[in-house]
mmCIF file of C-alpha atoms in Angstrom:
data_model
loop_
_atom_site.group_PDB
_atom_site.id
_atom_site.type_symbol
_atom_site.label_atom_id
_atom_site.label_comp_id
_atom_site.label_asym_id
_atom_site.label_seq_id
_atom_site.Cartn_x
_atom_site.Cartn_y
_atom_site.Cartn_z
ATOM 1 C CA UNK A 77 101.919 -97.535 -61.113
ATOM 2 C CA UNK A 78 98.208 -98.479 -60.084
ATOM 3 C CA UNK A 79 95.742 -96.413 -61.742
ATOM 4 C CA UNK A 80 92.056 -96.286 -59.973
ATOM 5 C CA UNK A 81 88.637 -95.384 -62.137
ATOM 6 C CA UNK A 82 84.901 -96.241 -60.932
ATOM 7 C CA UNK A 83 81.886 -96.358 -62.565
ATOM 8 C CA UNK A 84 78.387 -96.810 -60.846
ATOM 9 C CA UNK A 85 79.062 -100.652 -60.076
ATOM 10 C CA UNK A 86 82.633 -101.491 -60.717
ATOM 11 C CA UNK A 87 86.310 -100.016 -59.306
ATOM 12 C CA UNK A 88 88.623 -101.423 -62.200
ATOM 13 C CA UNK A 89 92.397 -100.868 -61.239
ATOM 14 C CA UNK A 90 95.299 -100.507 -63.681
ATOM 15 C CA UNK A 91 98.274 -101.777 -62.759
ATOM 16 C CA UNK A 92 101.805 -100.873 -64.396
ATOM 17 C CA UNK A 93 105.072 -102.384 -64.134
ATOM 18 C CA UNK A 94 105.889 -104.158 -61.370
ATOM 19 C CA UNK A 95 103.902 -105.590 -58.354
ATOM 20 C CA UNK A 96 106.365 -106.624 -55.921
ATOM 21 C CA UNK A 97 107.593 -104.953 -53.005
ATOM 22 C CA UNK A 98 109.608 -102.635 -53.828
ATOM 23 C CA UNK A 99 105.895 -100.886 -54.735
ATOM 24 C CA UNK A 100 104.515 -102.481 -51.027
ATOM 25 C CA UNK A 101 104.747 -99.006 -49.911
ATOM 26 C CA UNK A 102 101.194 -97.662 -52.082
ATOM 27 C CA UNK A 103 99.229 -100.615 -51.213
ATOM 28 C CA UNK A 104 97.772 -99.099 -47.840
ATOM 29 C CA UNK A 105 96.611 -96.235 -49.666
ATOM 30 C CA UNK A 106 95.144 -97.748 -52.450
ATOM 31 C CA UNK A 107 93.446 -100.932 -50.819
ATOM 32 C CA UNK A 108 91.781 -97.909 -47.938
ATOM 33 C CA UNK A 109 90.740 -96.180 -51.633
ATOM 34 C CA UNK A 110 88.935 -98.652 -53.620
ATOM 35 C CA UNK A 111 87.673 -100.179 -49.925
ATOM 36 C CA UNK A 112 86.230 -96.644 -49.338
ATOM 37 C CA UNK A 113 84.546 -96.340 -52.727
ATOM 38 C CA UNK A 114 82.332 -99.749 -51.962
ATOM 39 C CA UNK A 115 81.564 -101.099 -55.313
ATOM 40 C CA UNK A 116 80.178 -104.684 -55.846
ATOM 41 C CA UNK A 117 82.952 -105.893 -58.744
ATOM 42 C CA UNK A 118 86.511 -104.935 -58.323
ATOM 43 C CA UNK A 119 87.833 -105.406 -61.813
ATOM 44 C CA UNK A 120 91.774 -105.458 -61.362
ATOM 45 C CA UNK A 121 93.688 -104.728 -65.039
ATOM 46 C CA UNK A 122 97.015 -106.272 -64.772
ATOM 47 C CA UNK A 123 97.863 -106.357 -69.371
ATOM 48 C CA UNK A 124 101.040 -103.941 -68.251
ATOM 49 C CA UNK A 125 102.251 -105.973 -65.379
ATOM 50 C CA UNK A 126 105.517 -107.265 -65.732
ATOM 51 C CA UNK A 127 106.750 -109.108 -62.693
ATOM 52 C CA UNK A 128 104.333 -109.328 -59.055
ATOM 53 C CA UNK A 129 105.606 -111.731 -56.292
ATOM 54 C CA UNK A 130 103.653 -113.020 -52.998
ATOM 55 C CA UNK A 131 103.969 -109.118 -51.243
ATOM 56 C CA UNK A 132 102.033 -108.327 -54.806
ATOM 57 C CA UNK A 133 100.071 -111.519 -54.606
ATOM 58 C CA UNK A 134 99.323 -110.436 -51.070
ATOM 59 C CA UNK A 135 98.697 -107.214 -52.105
ATOM 60 C CA UNK A 136 95.761 -108.627 -54.694
ATOM 61 C CA UNK A 137 93.911 -111.138 -52.077
ATOM 62 C CA UNK A 138 93.561 -108.947 -49.328
ATOM 63 C CA UNK A 139 91.765 -106.473 -51.747
ATOM 64 C CA UNK A 140 89.462 -109.472 -53.359
ATOM 65 C CA UNK A 141 88.899 -111.200 -49.611
ATOM 66 C CA UNK A 142 88.277 -107.037 -48.735
ATOM 67 C CA UNK A 143 85.366 -107.597 -51.458
ATOM 68 C CA UNK A 144 84.224 -110.726 -50.528
ATOM 69 C CA UNK A 145 83.433 -109.410 -46.930
ATOM 70 C CA UNK A 146 81.152 -107.396 -48.787
ATOM 71 C CA UNK A 147 79.595 -109.785 -50.795
ATOM 72 C CA UNK A 148 81.220 -108.005 -53.996
ATOM 73 C CA UNK A 149 83.908 -110.166 -56.931
ATOM 74 C CA UNK A 150 87.050 -109.757 -57.755
ATOM 75 C CA UNK A 151 87.791 -110.330 -61.473
ATOM 76 C CA UNK A 152 91.655 -110.808 -63.007
ATOM 77 C CA UNK A 153 91.648 -108.812 -66.854
ATOM 78 C CA UNK A 154 95.093 -110.069 -68.342
ATOM 79 C CA UNK A 155 96.623 -112.054 -65.747
ATOM 80 C CA UNK A 156 100.108 -113.522 -67.040
ATOM 81 C CA UNK A 157 100.123 -117.116 -66.593
ATOM 82 C CA UNK A 158 103.061 -116.822 -64.410
ATOM 83 C CA UNK A 159 100.655 -114.177 -62.384
ATOM 84 C CA UNK A 160 97.934 -117.140 -61.783
ATOM 85 C CA UNK A 161 100.477 -119.507 -60.289
ATOM 86 C CA UNK A 162 101.897 -116.722 -57.901
ATOM 87 C CA UNK A 163 98.409 -116.900 -56.944
ATOM 88 C CA UNK A 164 97.594 -120.590 -57.139
ATOM 89 C CA UNK A 165 100.399 -121.196 -54.451
ATOM 90 C CA UNK A 166 99.516 -118.745 -52.375
ATOM 91 C CA UNK A 167 95.892 -120.795 -52.661
ATOM 92 C CA UNK A 168 94.477 -117.877 -53.644
ATOM 93 C CA UNK A 169 93.865 -118.682 -56.570
ATOM 94 C CA UNK A 170 89.834 -119.269 -56.357
ATOM 95 C CA UNK A 171 89.215 -115.870 -54.453
ATOM 96 C CA UNK A 172 89.133 -114.492 -58.163
ATOM 97 C CA UNK A 173 87.228 -114.304 -61.635
ATOM 98 C CA UNK A 174 89.467 -114.895 -64.118
ATOM 99 C CA UNK A 175 88.671 -112.730 -67.229
ATOM 100 C CA UNK A 176 89.494 -114.945 -70.023
ATOM 101 C CA UNK A 177 88.216 -113.803 -73.295
ATOM 102 C CA UNK A 178 89.921 -110.533 -72.227
ATOM 103 C CA UNK A 179 92.949 -109.529 -75.097
ATOM 104 C CA UNK A 180 95.378 -107.394 -73.763
ATOM 105 C CA UNK A 181 95.833 -104.090 -76.288
ATOM 106 C CA UNK A 182 99.326 -102.910 -75.274
ATOM 107 C CA UNK A 183 102.365 -105.479 -76.310
ATOM 108 C CA UNK A 184 99.765 -107.489 -78.447
ATOM 109 C CA UNK A 185 103.151 -108.004 -81.130
ATOM 110 C CA UNK A 186 105.123 -108.882 -78.280
ATOM 111 C CA UNK A 187 102.924 -111.830 -77.726
ATOM 112 C CA UNK A 188 103.539 -113.088 -81.029
ATOM 113 C CA UNK A 189 105.757 -115.895 -80.989
ATOM 114 C CA UNK A 190 108.381 -115.530 -83.960
ATOM 115 C CA UNK A 191 106.474 -118.074 -86.255
ATOM 116 C CA UNK A 192 103.292 -116.303 -85.715
ATOM 117 C CA UNK A 193 104.934 -112.919 -86.193
ATOM 118 C CA UNK A 194 104.042 -111.683 -89.931
ATOM 119 C CA UNK A 195 106.670 -111.385 -92.440
ATOM 120 C CA UNK A 196 109.013 -108.681 -92.958
ATOM 121 C CA UNK A 197 107.633 -106.656 -96.043
#
């Protein structure tokens, strides 16, 4: 699922679930809507992405490239190391700014290792 929201200067995409070949049918419509909004900054929130393959990476790359051609920037927020690795393997990581300070709210407890989890009461 991909949700789009906007402000006066920013378009934000919130991606949930898999970003892969099975979801590719929605990519052209989402791309057209985002490009049509013509905002300088695109923020892609990946906190709830469970899997991304090269098809999903190609979708993100096309969004970043379209923004860059207009002089804009694309920020990845909440991207897991595995997702960044896919973009790096595709040779496209430099198209994105990485928001390293963002901490995802959803699933924060699941991200804790067993040693870091609170002790049972």
